[in-house]
Amino acid sequence: MSYGVCFVATARNQIARDPAQLSPFITVLGTNGWLLSADEMTTGRRAPVVYDASRYHGATWFGVFEAPAWSSLEQGLAETTRLGWDDLFRTVWLIGPRDLAPTPPTLATENNFGFLALWNWNDAWHAATPEDRRAYDADCDRAFARDTAFGALQAGRFATGLLSAWDQLALWEVADEATLTSCMAGHEAVGDFQFTTSRHLLGRRVVLSAGAMR
Amino acid sequence: MIAWVHQSRPRPSWYDLDPKNRQESIERWEACSAATLAAGGTLVGTFSVRGQSDFERMELWTFAAVDLLEAHWTRLREAAYLDFFDTENLLGMPVPKTAVP
């Protein structure tokens, strides 16, 4: 079983705002077999990616990686700690098994933005009947198909409830803010958020190069 | 070994249950924990945290491997535990010997 590893990292100092600082960590995680971007999860193409959230949020960087097994997850996180990640960033880590495969877009766009959705199924969802939930899922699927037609790359879903404060997380890449706004309008229209408490983060896509070990 | 901190508080649906249904539910979830203990999980203790957190209860568990924890969570989900309790969980990973906080 593979595990998603999401981080929302706030720079502790000016140096930690330089994406080059992330490269040594990317290198060791890659060595441990981790997939380091939505691209790597869907196409296998080597392209480590993080998202610069600093213009939208207090956090500096976020990203979602995928470790192929628990042992490589533990090893990767331990090495990240050893290399001094915590000297650079204050971080929320979210870990969870993959529970939905990626959905490639049906429209080719240049996706320059990352969108991270964290959500909890709320009291209303937990009180809903199986029929209500099935109808809700079908409504949301219509919105997801619309997102895909707008060029959104959906890197799948991870079940983080077991290990964190959030039940689920999902990572998308979209062309721009306007596209994301259109996608969200579609989800609002089908009532997606009636059953969730959600937190959404937006960031500019930054492709990293593997760097020397520190 | 991993540690697992499980915090929980009742959802509105829990307060709507009559005493008989509550008791049956509690027995169903206790059976889940019993199965996890039988499988090798360790429940260090169950604690009240109502006075100093957003939650009511806290359980501290340790597991030799993550699959024991995943099986525990699956049993609880299948027993509708999450439909009556809102939860927040925390994973504790081993600290590398060389790490200095």
Short mmCIF file of C-alpha atoms in Angstrom, two decimals:
data_model
loop_
_atom_site.label_atom_id
_atom_site.label_comp_id
_atom_site.label_asym_id
_atom_site.label_seq_id
_atom_site.Cartn_x
_atom_site.Cartn_y
_atom_site.Cartn_z
CA MET A 1 0.00 0.00 0.00
CA SER A 2 1.28 3.48 -0.84
CA TYR A 3 0.94 6.53 1.40
CA GLY A 4 0.43 10.17 0.58
CA VAL A 5 2.65 12.56 2.49
CA CYS A 6 1.42 16.15 2.49
CA PHE A 7 3.31 19.01 4.04
CA VAL A 8 2.32 22.59 4.68
CA ALA A 9 5.55 24.34 5.61
CA THR A 10 6.16 27.85 6.89
CA ALA A 11 9.66 29.25 6.42
CA ARG A 12 11.44 30.01 9.69
CA ASN A 13 13.78 32.45 7.96
CA GLN A 14 14.44 34.18 4.62
CA ILE A 15 16.74 31.40 3.38
CA ALA A 16 13.91 28.85 3.65
CA ARG A 17 11.92 30.86 1.06
CA ASP A 18 14.47 29.86 -1.63
CA PRO A 19 13.22 26.73 -3.45
CA ALA A 20 16.84 25.57 -3.88
CA GLN A 21 16.80 24.84 -0.14
CA LEU A 22 14.33 22.03 -0.81
CA SER A 23 16.56 20.19 -3.27
CA PRO A 24 18.63 18.07 -0.82
CA PHE A 25 15.41 16.80 0.74
CA ILE A 26 13.93 15.98 -2.65
CA THR A 27 17.07 14.01 -3.49
CA VAL A 28 16.87 11.76 -0.43
CA LEU A 29 13.12 11.24 -0.79
CA GLY A 30 13.61 10.25 -4.43
CA THR A 31 16.32 7.83 -3.35
CA ASN A 32 13.77 6.28 -1.00
CA GLY A 33 11.42 5.66 -3.92
CA TRP A 34 8.98 8.49 -3.24
CA LEU A 35 6.93 10.05 -6.04
CA LEU A 36 7.43 13.79 -5.70
CA SER A 37 4.62 15.42 -7.68
CA ALA A 38 1.21 14.93 -9.27
CA ASP A 39 3.12 14.40 -12.54
CA GLU A 40 5.18 11.59 -11.07
CA MET A 41 2.03 9.96 -9.68
CA THR A 42 0.26 10.07 -13.04
CA THR A 43 2.92 9.87 -15.77
CA GLY A 44 6.00 8.59 -13.93
CA ARG A 45 7.93 11.50 -15.45
CA ARG A 46 10.61 12.72 -13.02
CA ALA A 47 9.57 16.23 -11.97
CA PRO A 48 9.62 17.09 -8.26
CA VAL A 49 7.13 19.85 -7.54
CA VAL A 50 6.16 22.02 -4.58
CA TYR A 51 3.74 24.95 -4.50
CA ASP A 52 4.56 28.45 -3.34
CA ALA A 53 1.62 29.45 -1.15
CA SER A 54 3.17 32.61 0.23
CA ARG A 55 1.06 35.06 -1.75
CA TYR A 56 -2.20 33.48 -0.59
CA HIS A 57 -1.51 32.05 2.86
CA GLY A 58 0.71 32.32 5.92
CA ALA A 59 2.39 29.08 4.84
CA THR A 60 5.34 29.26 2.42
CA TRP A 61 5.28 25.86 0.70
CA PHE A 62 2.95 22.94 0.36
CA GLY A 63 3.24 19.69 -1.54
CA VAL A 64 1.97 16.15 -1.73
CA PHE A 65 4.36 13.26 -2.25
CA GLU A 66 3.72 9.52 -2.29
CA ALA A 67 5.79 6.89 -0.51
CA PRO A 68 5.48 3.39 -2.00
CA ALA A 69 5.40 1.65 1.40
CA TRP A 70 5.41 2.41 5.12
CA SER A 71 9.09 1.50 5.48
CA SER A 72 10.16 4.01 2.81
CA LEU A 73 7.87 6.60 4.39
CA GLU A 74 9.52 6.18 7.79
CA GLN A 75 12.99 6.17 6.26
CA GLY A 76 12.28 9.25 4.13
CA LEU A 77 10.87 11.26 7.03
CA ALA A 78 13.74 10.24 9.32
CA GLU A 79 16.32 11.33 6.73
CA THR A 80 14.45 14.58 6.14
CA THR A 81 14.65 15.27 9.86
CA ARG A 82 18.32 14.34 9.96
CA LEU A 83 19.08 16.74 7.08
CA GLY A 84 17.65 19.65 9.05
CA TRP A 85 14.16 20.18 7.61
CA ASP A 86 12.95 21.44 10.98
CA ASP A 87 15.67 24.11 11.09
CA LEU A 88 14.13 25.62 7.95
CA PHE A 89 10.41 25.06 8.34
CA ARG A 90 7.57 24.85 10.82
CA THR A 91 5.49 22.08 9.27
CA VAL A 92 2.15 20.33 9.41
CA TRP A 93 2.59 16.81 8.02
CA LEU A 94 -0.44 14.80 6.91
CA ILE A 95 -0.08 11.12 6.09
CA GLY A 96 -2.65 8.70 4.75
CA PRO A 97 -3.08 5.68 2.51
CA ARG A 98 -4.13 6.38 -1.07
CA ASP A 99 -7.84 5.74 -1.52
CA LEU A 100 -8.48 7.10 -5.01
CA ALA A 101 -6.32 6.84 -8.14
CA PRO A 102 -5.34 9.95 -10.11
CA THR A 103 -7.65 11.29 -12.83
CA PRO A 104 -5.86 12.79 -15.81
CA PRO A 105 -7.43 15.86 -17.44
CA THR A 106 -9.37 15.57 -20.70
CA LEU A 107 -8.18 19.01 -21.81
CA ALA A 108 -4.44 19.73 -22.09
CA THR A 109 -3.59 22.96 -20.27
CA GLU A 110 -0.41 24.37 -18.81
CA ASN A 111 -1.13 23.91 -15.12
CA ASN A 112 0.77 26.54 -13.17
CA PHE A 113 -1.09 26.24 -9.88
CA GLY A 114 -1.52 23.64 -7.17
CA PHE A 115 -4.71 23.28 -5.15
CA LEU A 116 -4.74 21.37 -1.88
CA ALA A 117 -8.09 20.40 -0.39
CA LEU A 118 -8.33 19.14 3.18
CA TRP A 119 -11.73 18.16 4.51
CA ASN A 120 -13.67 16.45 7.23
CA TRP A 121 -16.98 14.71 6.68
CA ASN A 122 -19.23 16.78 8.90
CA ASP A 123 -22.01 15.80 11.34
CA ALA A 124 -24.63 16.07 8.56
CA TRP A 125 -22.71 13.56 6.40
CA HIS A 126 -22.38 11.15 9.31
CA ALA A 127 -26.13 11.46 9.98
CA ALA A 128 -27.08 11.01 6.28
CA THR A 129 -28.61 7.79 4.95
CA PRO A 130 -26.69 5.57 2.50
CA GLU A 131 -29.10 6.77 -0.24
CA ASP A 132 -28.35 10.41 0.59
CA ARG A 133 -24.62 9.71 0.43
CA ARG A 134 -24.92 7.89 -2.90
CA ALA A 135 -26.88 10.79 -4.43
CA TYR A 136 -24.32 13.23 -3.03
CA ASP A 137 -21.42 11.22 -4.51
CA ALA A 138 -23.14 11.17 -7.92
CA ASP A 139 -23.64 14.96 -7.77
CA CYS A 140 -19.99 15.51 -6.82
CA ASP A 141 -18.84 13.18 -9.63
CA ARG A 142 -20.56 15.48 -12.12
CA ALA A 143 -18.56 18.40 -10.73
CA PHE A 144 -15.32 16.38 -10.86
CA ALA A 145 -15.94 15.51 -14.52
CA ARG A 146 -16.40 19.23 -15.22
CA ASP A 147 -13.06 19.99 -13.48
CA THR A 148 -11.33 17.40 -15.65
CA ALA A 149 -12.81 19.02 -18.76
CA PHE A 150 -11.35 22.35 -17.57
CA GLY A 151 -7.90 20.72 -17.59
CA ALA A 152 -7.57 20.01 -13.87
CA LEU A 153 -5.19 17.18 -13.03
CA GLN A 154 -6.54 15.38 -9.97
CA ALA A 155 -3.75 13.47 -8.28
CA GLY A 156 -6.21 11.34 -6.35
CA ARG A 157 -7.22 11.23 -2.75
CA PHE A 158 -5.59 10.12 0.49
CA ALA A 159 -7.38 8.99 3.66
CA THR A 160 -5.62 11.00 6.35
CA GLY A 161 -8.26 10.64 9.09
CA LEU A 162 -6.48 7.74 10.70
CA LEU A 163 -3.39 9.84 11.35
CA SER A 164 -4.46 13.48 11.53
CA ALA A 165 -7.15 16.08 12.16
CA TRP A 166 -8.40 15.87 8.53
CA ASP A 167 -10.39 12.95 7.11
CA GLN A 168 -9.20 13.36 3.51
CA LEU A 169 -6.86 15.29 1.30
CA ALA A 170 -6.69 15.80 -2.44
CA LEU A 171 -4.19 17.58 -4.68
CA TRP A 172 -5.04 19.11 -8.04
CA GLU A 173 -3.11 21.12 -10.58
CA VAL A 174 -4.99 23.77 -12.54
CA ALA A 175 -4.09 26.36 -15.17
CA ASP A 176 -4.81 29.49 -13.15
CA GLU A 177 -6.91 31.08 -10.43
CA ALA A 178 -9.85 31.70 -12.78
CA THR A 179 -10.03 28.00 -13.67
CA LEU A 180 -10.01 27.03 -10.01
CA THR A 181 -12.76 29.56 -9.31
CA SER A 182 -14.88 27.98 -12.08
CA CYS A 183 -14.23 24.51 -10.66
CA MET A 184 -15.22 25.61 -7.15
CA ALA A 185 -18.41 27.22 -8.49
CA GLY A 186 -19.33 23.84 -9.97
CA HIS A 187 -18.76 22.10 -6.63
CA GLU A 188 -20.77 24.73 -4.82
CA ALA A 189 -23.59 24.32 -7.37
CA VAL A 190 -23.91 20.57 -6.72
CA GLY A 191 -23.81 21.06 -2.94
CA ASP A 192 -20.39 19.46 -2.39
CA PHE A 193 -19.67 21.49 0.74
CA GLN A 194 -22.95 20.74 2.53
CA PHE A 195 -21.34 17.58 3.90
CA THR A 196 -17.80 18.78 4.55
CA THR A 197 -15.75 21.17 6.60
CA SER A 198 -13.05 22.12 4.14
CA ARG A 199 -9.78 24.00 4.02
CA HIS A 200 -8.35 24.93 0.63
CA LEU A 201 -4.84 26.12 -0.19
CA LEU A 202 -3.58 27.58 -3.45
CA GLY A 203 0.02 27.87 -4.58
CA ARG A 204 2.15 28.58 -7.61
CA ARG A 205 3.77 25.50 -9.10
CA VAL A 206 7.56 25.33 -8.64
CA VAL A 207 9.55 22.55 -10.32
CA LEU A 208 12.58 21.56 -8.25
CA SER A 209 15.88 20.15 -9.32
CA ALA A 210 17.57 17.48 -7.27
CA GLY A 211 20.49 19.00 -5.38
CA ALA A 212 23.63 18.05 -3.55
CA MET A 213 23.34 16.48 -0.10
CA ARG A 214 23.83 18.97 2.69
CA MET B 1 6.97 0.91 16.82
CA ILE B 2 4.50 3.72 16.29
CA ALA B 3 2.34 5.61 18.76
CA TRP B 4 -1.23 6.71 18.05
CA VAL B 5 -3.07 9.42 19.96
CA HIS B 6 -6.80 9.21 19.36
CA GLN B 7 -8.99 12.15 20.49
CA SER B 8 -12.76 11.99 20.26
CA ARG B 9 -15.92 13.91 21.12
CA PRO B 10 -19.56 12.93 20.56
CA ARG B 11 -21.40 14.18 17.47
CA PRO B 12 -24.98 15.50 17.85
CA SER B 13 -26.22 12.06 16.71
CA TRP B 14 -24.71 10.47 19.84
CA TYR B 15 -26.77 12.67 22.16
CA ASP B 16 -29.92 11.63 20.24
CA LEU B 17 -29.39 7.92 20.94
CA ASP B 18 -31.49 6.33 23.68
CA PRO B 19 -29.65 4.59 26.57
CA LYS B 20 -30.18 1.11 25.10
CA ASN B 21 -28.71 2.09 21.73
CA ARG B 22 -25.84 3.87 23.43
CA GLN B 23 -24.99 0.79 25.47
CA GLU B 24 -25.15 -1.47 22.39
CA SER B 25 -22.92 0.94 20.50
CA ILE B 26 -20.38 1.10 23.31
CA GLU B 27 -20.25 -2.70 23.45
CA ARG B 28 -19.75 -2.85 19.67
CA TRP B 29 -16.79 -0.44 19.84
CA GLU B 30 -15.32 -2.15 22.89
CA ALA B 31 -15.33 -5.34 20.83
CA CYS B 32 -13.30 -3.49 18.16
CA SER B 33 -10.69 -2.50 20.75
CA ALA B 34 -10.67 -6.04 22.17
CA ALA B 35 -9.94 -7.39 18.68
CA THR B 36 -7.10 -4.89 18.28
CA LEU B 37 -5.63 -5.87 21.65
CA ALA B 38 -5.89 -9.53 20.66
CA ALA B 39 -4.06 -8.71 17.41
CA GLY B 40 -1.14 -7.22 19.37
CA GLY B 41 -1.97 -3.52 19.77
CA THR B 42 -1.29 -1.90 23.15
CA LEU B 43 -3.73 0.51 24.77
CA VAL B 44 -1.61 2.55 27.18
CA GLY B 45 -4.70 4.26 28.58
CA THR B 46 -7.92 6.23 28.11
CA PHE B 47 -7.97 9.75 29.51
CA SER B 48 -10.37 12.67 29.90
CA VAL B 49 -9.17 15.81 28.07
CA ARG B 50 -12.43 17.82 28.17
CA GLY B 51 -10.97 20.53 30.38
CA GLN B 52 -7.93 21.30 28.23
CA SER B 53 -8.78 20.55 24.58
CA ASP B 54 -11.49 20.53 21.88
CA PHE B 55 -12.18 16.88 22.67
CA GLU B 56 -13.62 14.75 25.43
CA ARG B 57 -11.52 11.60 25.48
CA MET B 58 -8.00 10.68 24.55
CA GLU B 59 -6.68 7.17 23.99
CA LEU B 60 -2.98 6.42 23.69
CA TRP B 61 -2.04 3.31 21.74
CA THR B 62 1.18 1.79 20.51
CA PHE B 63 1.53 -0.62 17.60
CA ALA B 64 4.40 -2.71 16.29
CA ALA B 65 3.33 -1.96 12.71
CA VAL B 66 0.96 0.40 10.93
CA ASP B 67 -1.22 -2.39 9.52
CA LEU B 68 -2.47 -3.18 13.05
CA LEU B 69 -3.56 0.44 13.36
CA GLU B 70 -5.21 0.44 9.93
CA ALA B 71 -7.13 -2.72 10.83
CA HIS B 72 -8.26 -1.11 14.11
CA TRP B 73 -9.51 1.97 12.24
CA THR B 74 -11.33 -0.17 9.66
CA ARG B 75 -13.11 -2.10 12.44
CA LEU B 76 -14.21 1.15 14.10
CA ARG B 77 -15.42 2.61 10.80
CA GLU B 78 -17.37 -0.53 9.96
CA ALA B 79 -18.94 -0.38 13.43
CA ALA B 80 -20.23 3.17 12.65
CA TYR B 81 -18.06 4.69 15.37
CA LEU B 82 -17.25 7.73 13.23
CA ASP B 83 -20.95 8.43 12.67
CA PHE B 84 -21.30 9.13 16.39
CA PHE B 85 -17.89 10.53 17.33
CA ASP B 86 -15.80 13.26 15.75
CA THR B 87 -12.13 12.42 16.01
CA GLU B 88 -8.66 13.83 15.61
CA ASN B 89 -5.67 11.53 15.49
CA LEU B 90 -1.94 11.96 15.82
CA LEU B 91 0.76 9.61 14.65
CA GLY B 92 3.97 9.29 16.64
CA MET B 93 6.96 8.15 14.62
CA PRO B 94 10.18 6.77 16.07
CA VAL B 95 12.78 9.50 16.72
CA PRO B 96 16.04 8.87 14.88
CA LYS B 97 18.86 8.35 17.40
CA THR B 98 20.86 11.27 16.00
CA ALA B 99 17.97 13.77 15.98
CA VAL B 100 18.19 16.78 18.24
CA PRO B 101 14.89 18.67 18.60
#
